[in-house]
Amino acid sequence: MLRDKLAVLSDARFIFALIIALGVAAEFVSGSTVQIWSFVLINVLIAQSINVLTGIAGQISLGHAGFLAIGAYGSALLMKSLGLPLPLSLVAATLMGAAAGWILSFAAGRVREFYLAMMTLGFGMISYEVVREWTGVTGGVAGLPGVPSPALRTLNVFGVNLGEVGYFHLMLGVTAIVLWLLRNFITSPYGRAFFAIHVSEVAAGSIGIPRAGTKREAYTLSAALMGLAGGFYAHLVGYLGPESFHLHRSVEALVMAVVGGLGTLSGPVLGAALFTYLPEQLQFFTDYQFMVYGLILMLSFVLLPRGLAGLVLPRTRFIKRLTPLRSADADGRGTEAPAAIPARDDETTPLLRVSALAISFLGLRALDDVTLELKPGHILGLVGPNGSGKSTLVNVISGIYRPDAGRVVFEGRDITGLADYRVARLGIIRTFQDPRLVPGFSVRENVLLGAHRLYRQNQLAAAVDWPSALREEKRMLAGADKVIAMAGLSALADSIVRDLPYGDQRMTELARVLLADPRMVLLDEPTAGLSEGELKKLALVLQHLKQQDIAVVLIEHHMEFLRDLVDEVVVLNSGRVIYRGDMAGMYRSAQVIEAYLGGDSHAAAPAGGQGGRDA
Amino acid sequence: MEFTLQLAFAGVCVGSAYALIAMGLSLTFWTTRTLNFGQGSLLMVGAVATVALLGAGVPAVAAVALAIALAGALMVVAERVAIRPLLKSGDSMGWVVSTLGFGLFLQGFVAKFYGSQAIAFPSLIFTSLDFVDVFGIQVSAQYLAVLTLSVALMVAMEIFLLRSAWGRAVRAVSHDADVAALAGIPVRRVVVLSFVASGALAGVAGVMVAQITGTVDPQFGFNLMVLGFVAAVFGGMGSIVGALVGGIALGVAEKLAGGFISTAFGDAVAFAILMAVLAIRPQGLFGRREMTKV
């Protein structure tokens, strides 16, 4: 199959050899070829920049040319006016791009979808207007000539004149390093967090990934790449004019990444090469450039949803190729079951204390004076008719909603109104009624997301594959293997979640919860859609959690399932607690019977084994 | 003072055109929660087609009508090719990119076959030298015509949406398309209708603005689309009154900035307003925050 034959293209050794070959070949080919190759490298950086932000972190940008302009004019002016040496001016261009991205992220992080598209479009247009009108600095429409450049023989690095081939070598080396850093980064917890934000910000928050902070990282990283590309571009062409940074440049960046394959590492490289060569080789392409770009953008999402890379190259991995660490210190985080601690009933102080919680939506009382407690190692069943406030309660505890009144205290600490990702970092991990996984990730990659709150490495260590970061990753991989086995998914660990049946997806989510090493787990209807066998596995997992002294809140309609597991049941109706106690008492409670059946009835309340689902 | 008032008045007039563009964007937003990022090119097509038809000897009224019909028809194509296939992914990135591509294609097409140079747009009703005296201020008749026509069209649309069966159907689809379908409303036809109307409004706005600017080129319309969007979000996406207030406020701000600082600043100010409005109050001044169910 073609894909297997082309797998070599994304092999590290092949890429290394290719880079060396290109570097050597540049000495022997014509000047115009070196020029085209140089443009390919710049376009690789540009395409990767948009890929990091749009393809990986899911934040669309239609104004990326703005960052390119900042880097280009920044580097050109610093060198031309202040006489900064090339390495410093390139670093400065990268940092200026990064700073611009960081600033933009504060505004852009507040909007999503097409609002974000419009905002970034506005950013691009403002950048263009500034470049065009700030004549004193940028030269305005007349442009900025005389930028030190190898073609003009005016580019000196520490006294050595840099020719076109030398400049190409410099760009090749830097681009190779950048790609290496990028690969390390996207296979690290930070890179995976980008994808988690892309798919669902709420789900990302529930495993301790901050949405604003992660988006800020994505914008900063993406804009830094664009700034660097701008710096390279300025010196390659030696002349800057505003028209190089108009909308069409942003569109071109998008076209390269989309056609190459968003969300992959190899795709943007393919796209960059393709769209540097096409206009050079085909007169037709140059004549009809706008129409061709328009058609590509219009049709590629339908015809080529995963780009060329998705068509011909192996899937991009989001985990480093490492052997899981199986030594003793691998289990320092407690995935190994400690000696079973019997649940101590009265002596233990509650882990969670919810008092007088109230919240309304548009005047509708969703929770009203809800008070409950939960001890470590206890399982609490949360029962009630549809719309009774069960999910709302879980949403308040996990920090998604801020209550109007009342307090949530966890381990003696007031966490009322704390952001969801902070709640998750304290060890309160939840699931949703529908599994919220990254569909394009494998089971293992999804499960590993759960460990996000446990990672201690920083972004820099992740990007350079620092030994301690790799050790940590190996430990996490070992932990992931263990919980995957516990969830019965070992055979599917490398399957893509999108292709798995619903039950397996739910079990994947459960494994993700386990890997997070939680103190308390909130499960929203975990039995829905599970087979008989999976139900048994779920019950085993819950008992395992109980043995480890982890508290569990279980929203369930499946009464038979609850009966054998829970220590206590709380029944909600119209946002109020109408019953608290054991299961047997629940069936006798007049209020519960009324809530479920309405008015006087002789039948037992929540019918065992069946139940609807909340909307 | 007179200068300021003249600027403000010009701002009100162009602002009403922005509001009209905003209304075109809102129409499709109501029925499908999407909007055409290539709307600017439809404005351009409306204006360029008018010039082309006039040049071919078609009488003015027919030329304008045909151009507007063409813009409406192109929107049917956009819906079919660039929006409907991408709706099922649930992600807005697909249709944002594809409608942008649709607009670029039209822009490239016109640039290829009519040249990328600006072409003169003939005066249809008044010339740019016709002035009317309003409360002692000399007011361009063309600007006044734009204001009158925009407001009249918007009022007509509002009445149509509130009173007619089709208008009620649009509102029903906007509220919940599935329920509307169950109630026997031909959802597909309502959606297509909203796109035709959106394109036709873009065509009208294109002809009107070209009348003021005097020239059109392939890039004509792009900035106008963004400005129309600013007007739309300013008042809250989908609100007609909001769009009118937003459009006029934007027009006035732009003209004043252009008149007192530099004409080049006009656009930059508008884009800065766009970013500020989105960052501070994405739901707009009149809109209510959309509840997201978790």
GROMACS .gro file of N, CA, C and O in nm, chain A residues 257-352:
model
  384
  257ALA      N    1  -0.151   2.466   0.489
  257ALA     CA    2  -0.172   2.376   0.603
  257ALA      C    3  -0.292   2.285   0.580
  257ALA      O    4  -0.288   2.167   0.612
  258VAL      N    5  -0.399   2.342   0.521
  258VAL     CA    6  -0.520   2.262   0.500
  258VAL      C    7  -0.495   2.151   0.399
  258VAL      O    8  -0.530   2.035   0.421
  259VAL      N    9  -0.433   2.188   0.287
  259VAL     CA   10  -0.409   2.087   0.184
  259VAL      C   11  -0.307   1.985   0.233
  259VAL      O   12  -0.320   1.864   0.209
  260GLY      N   13  -0.205   2.031   0.304
  260GLY     CA   14  -0.105   1.939   0.357
  260GLY      C   15  -0.164   1.846   0.460
  260GLY      O   16  -0.134   1.728   0.464
  261GLY      N   17  -0.247   1.899   0.545
  261GLY     CA   18  -0.310   1.818   0.649
  261GLY      C   19  -0.298   1.885   0.784
  261GLY      O   20  -0.193   1.880   0.847
  262LEU      N   21  -0.408   1.948   0.829
  262LEU     CA   22  -0.409   2.014   0.960
  262LEU      C   23  -0.397   1.908   1.069
  262LEU      O   24  -0.452   1.799   1.058
  263GLY      N   25  -0.326   1.942   1.174
  263GLY     CA   26  -0.318   1.853   1.288
  263GLY      C   27  -0.216   1.742   1.272
  263GLY      O   28  -0.207   1.653   1.355
  264THR      N   29  -0.140   1.744   1.164
  264THR     CA   30  -0.031   1.650   1.148
  264THR      C   31   0.098   1.730   1.145
  264THR      O   32   0.095   1.852   1.128
  265LEU      N   33   0.210   1.661   1.159
  265LEU     CA   34   0.336   1.734   1.158
  265LEU      C   35   0.395   1.737   1.017
  265LEU      O   36   0.459   1.832   0.976
  266SER      N   37   0.369   1.628   0.942
  266SER     CA   38   0.429   1.619   0.809
  266SER      C   39   0.347   1.695   0.706
  266SER      O   40   0.402   1.746   0.608
  267GLY      N   41   0.215   1.706   0.728
  267GLY     CA   42   0.128   1.768   0.630
  267GLY      C   43   0.170   1.908   0.589
  267GLY      O   44   0.186   1.936   0.470
  268PRO      N   45   0.189   1.997   0.685
  268PRO     CA   46   0.226   2.133   0.648
  268PRO      C   47   0.357   2.141   0.568
  268PRO      O   48   0.374   2.230   0.485
  269VAL      N   49   0.448   2.045   0.592
  269VAL     CA   50   0.573   2.045   0.514
  269VAL      C   51   0.541   2.012   0.368
  269VAL      O   52   0.588   2.080   0.276
  270LEU      N   53   0.456   1.911   0.350
  270LEU     CA   54   0.413   1.877   0.213
  270LEU      C   55   0.344   1.995   0.148
  270LEU      O   56   0.373   2.032   0.033
  271GLY      N   57   0.251   2.056   0.222
  271GLY     CA   58   0.175   2.169   0.169
  271GLY      C   59   0.266   2.284   0.129
  271GLY      O   60   0.249   2.345   0.024
  272ALA      N   61   0.365   2.311   0.215
  272ALA     CA   62   0.456   2.423   0.188
  272ALA      C   63   0.535   2.397   0.060
  272ALA      O   64   0.548   2.485  -0.025
  273ALA      N   65   0.586   2.274   0.047
  273ALA     CA   66   0.664   2.242  -0.072
  273ALA      C   67   0.576   2.254  -0.197
  273ALA      O   68   0.613   2.316  -0.297
  274LEU      N   69   0.456   2.197  -0.188
  274LEU     CA   70   0.365   2.197  -0.302
  274LEU      C   71   0.333   2.339  -0.348
  274LEU      O   72   0.341   2.372  -0.467
  275PHE      N   73   0.297   2.424  -0.252
  275PHE     CA   74   0.251   2.557  -0.292
  275PHE      C   75   0.365   2.657  -0.310
  275PHE      O   76   0.341   2.773  -0.341
  276THR      N   77   0.489   2.614  -0.290
  276THR     CA   78   0.600   2.697  -0.334
  276THR      C   79   0.633   2.662  -0.478
  276THR      O   80   0.665   2.748  -0.559
  277TYR      N   81   0.624   2.531  -0.509
  277TYR     CA   82   0.663   2.485  -0.642
  277TYR      C   83   0.557   2.511  -0.748
  277TYR      O   84   0.589   2.548  -0.861
  278LEU      N   85   0.429   2.490  -0.712
  278LEU     CA   86   0.323   2.504  -0.813
  278LEU      C   87   0.329   2.638  -0.887
  278LEU      O   88   0.332   2.639  -1.010
  279PRO      N   89   0.332   2.751  -0.815
  279PRO     CA   90   0.334   2.878  -0.890
  279PRO      C   91   0.460   2.893  -0.974
  279PRO      O   92   0.460   2.959  -1.076
  280GLU      N   93   0.570   2.829  -0.930
  280GLU     CA   94   0.695   2.838  -1.006
  280GLU      C   95   0.685   2.758  -1.134
  280GLU      O   96   0.738   2.798  -1.237
  281GLN      N   97   0.620   2.644  -1.126
  281GLN     CA   98   0.620   2.550  -1.238
  281GLN      C   99   0.504   2.573  -1.334
  281GLN      O  100   0.516   2.546  -1.452
  282LEU      N  101   0.391   2.618  -1.281
  282LEU     CA  102   0.273   2.628  -1.365
  282LEU      C  103   0.233   2.774  -1.386
  282LEU      O  104   0.193   2.841  -1.292
  283GLN      N  105   0.244   2.817  -1.508
  283GLN     CA  106   0.200   2.953  -1.539
  283GLN      C  107   0.051   2.967  -1.509
  283GLN      O  108   0.007   3.065  -1.452
  284PHE      N  109  -0.021   2.859  -1.542
  284PHE     CA  110  -0.165   2.856  -1.519
  284PHE      C  111  -0.198   2.891  -1.374
  284PHE      O  112  -0.289   2.966  -1.344
  285PHE      N  113  -0.119   2.832  -1.283
  285PHE     CA  114  -0.144   2.851  -1.140
  285PHE      C  115  -0.129   2.998  -1.102
  285PHE      O  116  -0.207   3.053  -1.026
  286THR      N  117  -0.024   3.062  -1.158
  286THR     CA  118  -0.003   3.203  -1.126
  286THR      C  119  -0.118   3.289  -1.179
  286THR      O  120  -0.165   3.380  -1.112
  287ASP      N  121  -0.162   3.256  -1.300
  287ASP     CA  122  -0.269   3.335  -1.362
  287ASP      C  123  -0.398   3.327  -1.282
  287ASP      O  124  -0.470   3.425  -1.269
  288TYR      N  125  -0.426   3.207  -1.234
  288TYR     CA  126  -0.556   3.187  -1.170
  288TYR      C  127  -0.542   3.170  -1.018
  288TYR      O  128  -0.624   3.105  -0.955
  289GLN      N  129  -0.435   3.228  -0.960
  289GLN     CA  130  -0.402   3.197  -0.822
  289GLN      C  131  -0.520   3.213  -0.725
  289GLN      O  132  -0.552   3.123  -0.649
  290PHE      N  133  -0.587   3.328  -0.733
  290PHE     CA  134  -0.696   3.353  -0.640
  290PHE      C  135  -0.809   3.253  -0.657
  290PHE      O  136  -0.865   3.201  -0.561
  291MET      N  137  -0.840   3.225  -0.785
  291MET     CA  138  -0.948   3.130  -0.810
  291MET      C  139  -0.911   2.992  -0.760
  291MET      O  140  -0.993   2.922  -0.701
  292VAL      N  141  -0.785   2.954  -0.782
  292VAL     CA  142  -0.741   2.822  -0.737
  292VAL      C  143  -0.744   2.813  -0.585
  292VAL      O  144  -0.799   2.718  -0.527
  293TYR      N  145  -0.689   2.914  -0.518
  293TYR     CA  146  -0.694   2.914  -0.372
  293TYR      C  147  -0.838   2.909  -0.322
  293TYR      O  148  -0.871   2.838  -0.228
  294GLY      N  149  -0.923   2.987  -0.386
  294GLY     CA  150  -1.064   2.988  -0.347
  294GLY      C  151  -1.126   2.850  -0.359
  294GLY      O  152  -1.190   2.801  -0.267
  295LEU      N  153  -1.103   2.787  -0.475
  295LEU     CA  154  -1.159   2.653  -0.497
  295LEU      C  155  -1.104   2.554  -0.395
  295LEU      O  156  -1.179   2.472  -0.341
  296ILE      N  157  -0.975   2.563  -0.367
  296ILE     CA  158  -0.914   2.470  -0.272
  296ILE      C  159  -0.978   2.485  -0.135
  296ILE      O  160  -1.017   2.387  -0.071
  297LEU      N  161  -0.990   2.610  -0.090
  297LEU     CA  162  -1.049   2.632   0.042
  297LEU      C  163  -1.194   2.583   0.046
  297LEU      O  164  -1.243   2.531   0.145
  298MET      N  165  -1.262   2.603  -0.067
  298MET     CA  166  -1.404   2.570  -0.073
  298MET      C  167  -1.425   2.419  -0.067
  298MET      O  168  -1.517   2.370  -0.005
  299LEU      N  169  -1.335   2.345  -0.132
  299LEU     CA  170  -1.361   2.201  -0.150
  299LEU      C  171  -1.277   2.110  -0.062
  299LEU      O  172  -1.314   1.995  -0.039
  300SER      N  173  -1.164   2.158  -0.010
  300SER     CA  174  -1.072   2.063   0.051
  300SER      C  175  -1.128   1.999   0.177
  300SER      O  176  -1.101   1.883   0.205
  301PHE      N  177  -1.209   2.072   0.254
  301PHE     CA  178  -1.262   2.013   0.376
  301PHE      C  179  -1.357   1.897   0.346
  301PHE      O  180  -1.373   1.808   0.427
  302VAL      N  181  -1.419   1.903   0.228
  302VAL     CA  182  -1.509   1.794   0.191
  302VAL      C  183  -1.434   1.682   0.121
  302VAL      O  184  -1.448   1.565   0.154
  303LEU      N  185  -1.350   1.720   0.025
  303LEU     CA  186  -1.283   1.619  -0.055
  303LEU      C  187  -1.161   1.560   0.014
  303LEU      O  188  -1.126   1.444  -0.006
  304LEU      N  189  -1.095   1.640   0.095
  304LEU     CA  190  -0.967   1.598   0.152
  304LEU      C  191  -0.961   1.640   0.299
  304LEU      O  192  -0.877   1.719   0.338
  305PRO      N  193  -1.051   1.584   0.380
  305PRO     CA  194  -1.066   1.638   0.516
  305PRO      C  195  -0.939   1.628   0.600
  305PRO      O  196  -0.919   1.706   0.691
  306ARG      N  197  -0.854   1.530   0.570
  306ARG     CA  198  -0.732   1.521   0.651
  306ARG      C  199  -0.608   1.555   0.570
  306ARG      O  200  -0.496   1.523   0.610
  307GLY      N  201  -0.629   1.619   0.457
  307GLY     CA  202  -0.516   1.669   0.381
  307GLY      C  203  -0.438   1.559   0.312
  307GLY      O  204  -0.471   1.441   0.319
  308LEU      N  205  -0.332   1.599   0.244
  308LEU     CA  206  -0.246   1.502   0.175
  308LEU      C  207  -0.184   1.406   0.274
  308LEU      O  208  -0.174   1.287   0.249
  309ALA      N  209  -0.142   1.458   0.389
  309ALA     CA  210  -0.077   1.373   0.487
  309ALA      C  211  -0.173   1.264   0.534
  309ALA      O  212  -0.134   1.148   0.550
  310GLY      N  213  -0.300   1.300   0.552
  310GLY     CA  214  -0.398   1.202   0.596
  310GLY      C  215  -0.421   1.096   0.489
  310GLY      O  216  -0.461   0.984   0.518
  311LEU      N  217  -0.393   1.135   0.364
  311LEU     CA  218  -0.416   1.044   0.253
  311LEU      C  219  -0.301   0.945   0.237
  311LEU      O  220  -0.321   0.826   0.216
  312VAL      N  221  -0.180   0.996   0.245
  312VAL     CA  222  -0.067   0.911   0.206
  312VAL      C  223   0.032   0.880   0.318
  312VAL      O  224   0.112   0.789   0.305
  313LEU      N  225   0.030   0.956   0.427
  313LEU     CA  226   0.133   0.934   0.529
  313LEU      C  227   0.075   0.864   0.651
  313LEU      O  228  -0.044   0.871   0.678
  314PRO      N  229   0.162   0.796   0.727
  314PRO     CA  230   0.112   0.736   0.851
  314PRO      C  231   0.065   0.845   0.946
  314PRO      O  232   0.109   0.960   0.938
  315ARG      N  233  -0.022   0.806   1.036
  315ARG     CA  234  -0.080   0.900   1.130
  315ARG      C  235   0.027   0.962   1.221
  315ARG      O  236   0.124   0.897   1.258
  316THR      N  237   0.009   1.090   1.251
  316THR     CA  238   0.101   1.156   1.344
  316THR      C  239   0.079   1.100   1.484
  316THR      O  240  -0.035   1.086   1.529
  317ARG      N  241   0.188   1.065   1.552
  317ARG     CA  242   0.177   1.013   1.688
  317ARG      C  243   0.176   1.128   1.787
  317ARG      O  244   0.238   1.230   1.765
  318PHE      N  245   0.108   1.109   1.896
  318PHE     CA  246   0.108   1.211   2.001
  318PHE      C  247   0.169   1.159   2.129
  318PHE      O  248   0.149   1.214   2.236
  319ILE      N  249   0.240   1.048   2.115
  319ILE     CA  250   0.316   0.993   2.227
  319ILE      C  251   0.455   0.964   2.175
  319ILE      O  252   0.472   0.918   2.062
  320LYS      N  253   0.554   0.992   2.255
  320LYS     CA  254   0.691   0.961   2.214
  320LYS      C  255   0.710   0.809   2.211
  320LYS      O  256   0.644   0.735   2.285
  321ARG      N  257   0.804   0.765   2.125
  321ARG     CA  258   0.835   0.623   2.121
  321ARG      C  259   0.925   0.590   2.239
  321ARG      O  260   1.046   0.602   2.232
  322LEU      N  261   0.866   0.549   2.348
  322LEU     CA  262   0.943   0.519   2.469
  322LEU      C  263   0.893   0.387   2.525
  322LEU      O  264   0.779   0.349   2.505
  323THR      N  265   0.980   0.318   2.597
  323THR     CA  266   0.935   0.197   2.665
  323THR      C  267   0.886   0.239   2.802
  323THR      O  268   0.956   0.310   2.874
  324PRO      N  269   0.765   0.197   2.837
  324PRO     CA  270   0.714   0.233   2.969
  324PRO      C  271   0.809   0.185   3.077
  324PRO      O  272   0.867   0.077   3.067
  325LEU      N  273   0.826   0.266   3.178
  325LEU     CA  274   0.916   0.234   3.289
  325LEU      C  275   0.845   0.138   3.382
  325LEU      O  276   0.736   0.167   3.431
  326ARG      N  277   0.908   0.023   3.405
  326ARG     CA  278   0.838  -0.073   3.491
  326ARG      C  279   0.913  -0.094   3.623
  326ARG      O  280   0.896  -0.194   3.689
  327SER      N  281   0.996  -0.001   3.660
  327SER     CA  282   1.071  -0.017   3.785
  327SER      C  283   0.981   0.020   3.903
  327SER      O  284   0.867   0.060   3.887
  328ALA      N  285   1.039   0.005   4.023
  328ALA     CA  286   0.960   0.026   4.144
  328ALA      C  287   0.906   0.168   4.152
  328ALA      O  288   0.791   0.190   4.190
  329ASP      N  289   0.988   0.264   4.111
  329ASP     CA  290   0.943   0.402   4.130
  329ASP      C  291   0.835   0.441   4.029
  329ASP      O  292   0.782   0.551   4.034
  330ALA      N  293   0.803   0.349   3.940
  330ALA     CA  294   0.698   0.381   3.844
  330ALA      C  295   0.563   0.396   3.912
  330ALA      O  296   0.473   0.461   3.860
  331ASP      N  297   0.550   0.334   4.028
  331ASP     CA  298   0.419   0.334   4.090
  331ASP      C  299   0.411   0.426   4.210
  331ASP      O  300   0.326   0.411   4.297
  332GLY      N  301   0.500   0.520   4.212
  332GLY     CA  302   0.501   0.613   4.324
  332GLY      C  303   0.374   0.693   4.336
  332GLY      O  304   0.349   0.755   4.439
  333ARG      N  305   0.291   0.690   4.232
  333ARG     CA  306   0.174   0.777   4.236
  333ARG      C  307   0.049   0.706   4.284
  333ARG      O  308  -0.057   0.764   4.287
  334GLY      N  309   0.064   0.580   4.315
  334GLY     CA  310  -0.050   0.515   4.377
  334GLY      C  311  -0.141   0.440   4.283
  334GLY      O  312  -0.253   0.409   4.319
  335THR      N  313  -0.094   0.410   4.161
  335THR     CA  314  -0.179   0.325   4.079
  335THR      C  315  -0.178   0.184   4.135
  335THR      O  316  -0.265   0.104   4.107
  336GLU      N  317  -0.072   0.154   4.212
  336GLU     CA  318  -0.066   0.025   4.279
  336GLU      C  319  -0.159   0.028   4.399
  336GLU      O  320  -0.153   0.120   4.480
  337ALA      N  321  -0.244  -0.071   4.407
  337ALA     CA  322  -0.341  -0.070   4.517
  337ALA      C  323  -0.269  -0.083   4.652
  337ALA      O  324  -0.192  -0.176   4.671
  338PRO      N  325  -0.289   0.010   4.741
  338PRO     CA  326  -0.233  -0.005   4.873
  338PRO      C  327  -0.315  -0.108   4.950
  338PRO      O  328  -0.421  -0.150   4.904
  339ALA      N  329  -0.263  -0.151   5.065
  339ALA     CA  330  -0.339  -0.244   5.147
  339ALA      C  331  -0.478  -0.185   5.170
  339ALA      O  332  -0.491  -0.068   5.204
  340ALA      N  333  -0.578  -0.266   5.146
  340ALA     CA  334  -0.714  -0.215   5.154
  340ALA      C  335  -0.742  -0.155   5.291
  340ALA      O  336  -0.722  -0.219   5.394
  341ILE      N  337  -0.780  -0.031   5.287
  341ILE     CA  338  -0.815   0.035   5.413
  341ILE      C  339  -0.965   0.022   5.428
  341ILE      O  340  -1.039   0.067   5.341
  342PRO      N  341  -1.011  -0.041   5.534
  342PRO     CA  342  -1.155  -0.053   5.550
  342PRO      C  343  -1.219   0.086   5.566
  342PRO      O  344  -1.159   0.175   5.626
  343ALA      N  345  -1.334   0.103   5.508
  343ALA     CA  346  -1.400   0.232   5.517
  343ALA      C  347  -1.437   0.261   5.662
  343ALA      O  348  -1.514   0.187   5.722
  344ARG      N  349  -1.376   0.364   5.716
  344ARG     CA  350  -1.409   0.399   5.854
  344ARG      C  351  -1.528   0.492   5.852
  344ARG      O  352  -1.523   0.594   5.783
  345ASP      N  353  -1.629   0.457   5.922
  345ASP     CA  354  -1.752   0.532   5.904
  345ASP      C  355  -1.754   0.666   5.977
  345ASP      O  356  -1.758   0.770   5.914
  346ASP      N  357  -1.749   0.661   6.106
  346ASP     CA  358  -1.780   0.784   6.177
  346ASP      C  359  -1.658   0.868   6.214
  346ASP      O  360  -1.667   0.989   6.223
  347GLU      N  361  -1.544   0.799   6.226
  347GLU     CA  362  -1.427   0.875   6.272
  347GLU      C  363  -1.377   0.971   6.163
  347GLU      O  364  -1.332   1.079   6.192
  348THR      N  365  -1.388   0.926   6.038
  348THR     CA  366  -1.328   1.003   5.930
  348THR      C  367  -1.401   1.136   5.909
  348THR      O  368  -1.523   1.143   5.912
  349THR      N  369  -1.324   1.238   5.887
  349THR     CA  370  -1.389   1.365   5.852
  349THR      C  371  -1.428   1.360   5.706
  349THR      O  372  -1.361   1.294   5.627
  350PRO      N  373  -1.533   1.429   5.670
  350PRO     CA  374  -1.577   1.422   5.530
  350PRO      C  375  -1.471   1.479   5.436
  350PRO      O  376  -1.403   1.575   5.469
  351LEU      N  377  -1.463   1.419   5.320
  351LEU     CA  378  -1.373   1.468   5.216
  351LEU      C  379  -1.439   1.589   5.149
  351LEU      O  380  -1.376   1.690   5.123
  352LEU      N  381  -1.569   1.571   5.123
  352LEU     CA  382  -1.644   1.675   5.053
  352LEU      C  383  -1.761   1.718   5.140
  352LEU      O  384  -1.831   1.634   5.198
   0.00000   0.00000   0.00000
